[in-house]
PDB file of C-alpha atoms in Angstrom:
ATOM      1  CA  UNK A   1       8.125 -12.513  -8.885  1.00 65.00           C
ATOM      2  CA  UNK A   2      11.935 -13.026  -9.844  1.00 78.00           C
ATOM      3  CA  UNK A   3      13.168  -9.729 -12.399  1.00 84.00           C
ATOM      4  CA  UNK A   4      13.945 -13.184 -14.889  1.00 86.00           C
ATOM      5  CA  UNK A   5      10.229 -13.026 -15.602  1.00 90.00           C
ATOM      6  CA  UNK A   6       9.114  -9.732 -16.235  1.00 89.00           C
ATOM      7  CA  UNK A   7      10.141  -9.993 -20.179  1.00 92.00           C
ATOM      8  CA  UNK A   8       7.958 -13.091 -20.590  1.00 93.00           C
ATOM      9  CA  UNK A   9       5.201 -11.546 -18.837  1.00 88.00           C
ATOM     10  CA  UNK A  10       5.040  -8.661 -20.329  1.00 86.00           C
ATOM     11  CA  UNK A  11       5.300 -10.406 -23.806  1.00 90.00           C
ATOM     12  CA  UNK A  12       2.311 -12.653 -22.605  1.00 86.00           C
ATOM     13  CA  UNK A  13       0.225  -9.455 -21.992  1.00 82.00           C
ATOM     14  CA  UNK A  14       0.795  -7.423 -25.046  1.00 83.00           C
ATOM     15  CA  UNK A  15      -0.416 -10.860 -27.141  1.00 80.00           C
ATOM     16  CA  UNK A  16      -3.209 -12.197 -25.921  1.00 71.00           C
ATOM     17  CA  UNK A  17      -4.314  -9.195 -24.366  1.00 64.00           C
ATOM     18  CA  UNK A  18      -5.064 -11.072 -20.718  1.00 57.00           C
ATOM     19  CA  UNK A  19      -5.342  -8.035 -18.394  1.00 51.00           C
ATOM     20  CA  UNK A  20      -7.156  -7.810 -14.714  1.00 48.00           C
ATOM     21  CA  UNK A  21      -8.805  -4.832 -13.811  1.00 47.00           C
ATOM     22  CA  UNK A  22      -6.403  -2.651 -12.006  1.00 51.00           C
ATOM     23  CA  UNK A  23      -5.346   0.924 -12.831  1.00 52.00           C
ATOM     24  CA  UNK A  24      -1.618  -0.389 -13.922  1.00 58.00           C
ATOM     25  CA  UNK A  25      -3.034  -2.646 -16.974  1.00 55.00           C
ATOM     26  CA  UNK A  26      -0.515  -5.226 -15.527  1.00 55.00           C
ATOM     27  CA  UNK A  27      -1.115  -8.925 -17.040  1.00 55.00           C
ATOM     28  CA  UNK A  28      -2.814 -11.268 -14.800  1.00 69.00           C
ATOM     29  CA  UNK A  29       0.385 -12.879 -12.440  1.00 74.00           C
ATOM     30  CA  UNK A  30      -1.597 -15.939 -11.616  1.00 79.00           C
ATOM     31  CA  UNK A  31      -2.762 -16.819 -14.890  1.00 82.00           C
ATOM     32  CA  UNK A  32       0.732 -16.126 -16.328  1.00 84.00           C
ATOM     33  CA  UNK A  33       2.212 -18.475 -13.947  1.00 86.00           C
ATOM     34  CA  UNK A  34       0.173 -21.364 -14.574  1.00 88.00           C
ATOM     35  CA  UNK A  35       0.756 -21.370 -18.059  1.00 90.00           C
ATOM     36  CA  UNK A  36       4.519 -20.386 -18.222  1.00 93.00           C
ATOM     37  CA  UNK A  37       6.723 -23.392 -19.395  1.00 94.00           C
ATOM     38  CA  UNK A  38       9.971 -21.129 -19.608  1.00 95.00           C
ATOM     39  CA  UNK A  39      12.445 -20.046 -22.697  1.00 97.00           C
ATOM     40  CA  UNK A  40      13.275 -22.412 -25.180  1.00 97.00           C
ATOM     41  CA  UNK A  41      15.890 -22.228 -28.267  1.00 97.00           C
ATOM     42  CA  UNK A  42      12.511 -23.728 -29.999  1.00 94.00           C
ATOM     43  CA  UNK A  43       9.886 -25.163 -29.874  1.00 91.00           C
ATOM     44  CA  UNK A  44      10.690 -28.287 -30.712  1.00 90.00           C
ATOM     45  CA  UNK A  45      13.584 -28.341 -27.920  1.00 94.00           C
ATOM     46  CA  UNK A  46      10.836 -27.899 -25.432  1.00 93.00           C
ATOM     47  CA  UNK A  47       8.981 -31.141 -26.643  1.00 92.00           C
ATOM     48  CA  UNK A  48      11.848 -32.911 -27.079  1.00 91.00           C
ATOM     49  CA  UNK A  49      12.302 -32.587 -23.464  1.00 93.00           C
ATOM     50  CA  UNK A  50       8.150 -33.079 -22.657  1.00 91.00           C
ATOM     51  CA  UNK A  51       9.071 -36.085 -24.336  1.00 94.00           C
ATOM     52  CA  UNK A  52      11.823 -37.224 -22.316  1.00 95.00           C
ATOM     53  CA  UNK A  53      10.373 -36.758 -18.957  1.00 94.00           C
ATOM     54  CA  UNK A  54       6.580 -38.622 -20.137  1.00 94.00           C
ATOM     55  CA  UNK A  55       9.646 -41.729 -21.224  1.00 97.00           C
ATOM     56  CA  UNK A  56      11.404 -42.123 -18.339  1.00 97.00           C
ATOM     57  CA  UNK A  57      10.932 -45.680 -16.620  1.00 97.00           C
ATOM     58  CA  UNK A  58      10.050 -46.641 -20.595  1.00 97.00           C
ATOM     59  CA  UNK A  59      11.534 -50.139 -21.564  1.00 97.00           C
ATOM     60  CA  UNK A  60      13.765 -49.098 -25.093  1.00 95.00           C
ATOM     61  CA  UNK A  61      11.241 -51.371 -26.820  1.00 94.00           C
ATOM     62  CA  UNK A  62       8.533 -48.396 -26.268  1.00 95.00           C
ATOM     63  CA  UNK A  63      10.590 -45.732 -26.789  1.00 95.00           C
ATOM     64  CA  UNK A  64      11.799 -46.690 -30.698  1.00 94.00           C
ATOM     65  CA  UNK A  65       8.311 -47.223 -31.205  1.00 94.00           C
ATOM     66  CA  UNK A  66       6.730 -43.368 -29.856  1.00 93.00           C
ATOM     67  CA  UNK A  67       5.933 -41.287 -32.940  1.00 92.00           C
ATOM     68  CA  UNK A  68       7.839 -38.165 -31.709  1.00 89.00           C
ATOM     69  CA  UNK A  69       6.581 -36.070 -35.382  1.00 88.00           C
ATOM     70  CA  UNK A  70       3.308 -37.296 -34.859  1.00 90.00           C
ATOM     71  CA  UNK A  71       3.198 -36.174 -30.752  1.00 88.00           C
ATOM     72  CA  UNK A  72       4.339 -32.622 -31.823  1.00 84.00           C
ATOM     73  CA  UNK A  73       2.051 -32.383 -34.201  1.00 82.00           C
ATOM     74  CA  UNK A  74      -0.911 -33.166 -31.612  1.00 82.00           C
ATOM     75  CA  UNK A  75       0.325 -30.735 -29.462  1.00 78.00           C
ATOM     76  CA  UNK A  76      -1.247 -27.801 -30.348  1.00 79.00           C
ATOM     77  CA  UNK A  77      -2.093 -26.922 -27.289  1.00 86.00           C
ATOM     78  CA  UNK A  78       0.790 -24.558 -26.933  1.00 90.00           C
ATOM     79  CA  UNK A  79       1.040 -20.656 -27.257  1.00 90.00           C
ATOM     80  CA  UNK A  80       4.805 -20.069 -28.687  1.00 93.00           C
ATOM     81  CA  UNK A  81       5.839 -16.214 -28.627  1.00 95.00           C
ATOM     82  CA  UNK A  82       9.011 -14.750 -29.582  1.00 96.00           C
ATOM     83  CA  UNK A  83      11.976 -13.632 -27.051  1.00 95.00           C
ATOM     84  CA  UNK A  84      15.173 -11.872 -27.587  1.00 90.00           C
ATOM     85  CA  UNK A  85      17.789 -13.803 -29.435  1.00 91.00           C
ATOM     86  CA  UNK A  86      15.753 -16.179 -31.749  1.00 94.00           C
ATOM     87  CA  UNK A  87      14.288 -18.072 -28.844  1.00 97.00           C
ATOM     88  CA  UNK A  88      10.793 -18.871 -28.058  1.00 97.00           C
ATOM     89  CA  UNK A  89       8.652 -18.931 -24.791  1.00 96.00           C
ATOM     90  CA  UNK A  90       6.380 -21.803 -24.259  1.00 95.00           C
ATOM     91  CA  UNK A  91       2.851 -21.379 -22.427  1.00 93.00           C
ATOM     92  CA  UNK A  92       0.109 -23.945 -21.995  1.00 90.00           C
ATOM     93  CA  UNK A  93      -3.089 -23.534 -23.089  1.00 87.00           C
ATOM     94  CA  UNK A  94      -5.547 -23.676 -20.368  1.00 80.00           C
TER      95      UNK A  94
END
């Protein structure tokens, strides 16, 4: 596990309380990892982006038709927490 996520991890723990049974209390790694979606300045930024990637190969004539408020707004599927410096990290609920 790279030092870069130990922060996140640890941040992930203390909230939703997801702990395996070991005698360090450490957060479940594999768990952690599958729902980790990285540091974001918001957000927002990080579905702006989700939305990017599900447009690519989209002819414009899709595109100025997606509802970007209303796809935000359905995804609540998201755990935001706060980081250092105003940002946010992203996880996906499983």
């Amino acid at each position: 596990m790279g030092e870069h996520l130990w922060e996140p991890l640890l941040t992930w723990g203390r909230e939703n309380g997801s702990y395996v049974e070991n005698p360090y209390s450490l957060s479940d790694f594999f768990s952690f990892e599958d729902r980790y979606r990285d540091c974001w300045p918001s957000r927002s930024d990080y579905l702006v982006e989700e939305i990017e990637l599900i447009q690519e190969g989209w002819p414009e004539e899709a595109i100025c038709y997606f509802d970007e408020d209303a796809y935000e707004y359905a995804r609540l599927d998201y755990t935001v927490l706060d980081a250092p410096q105003g940002e946010v990290y992203m996880f996906k609920d499983l």
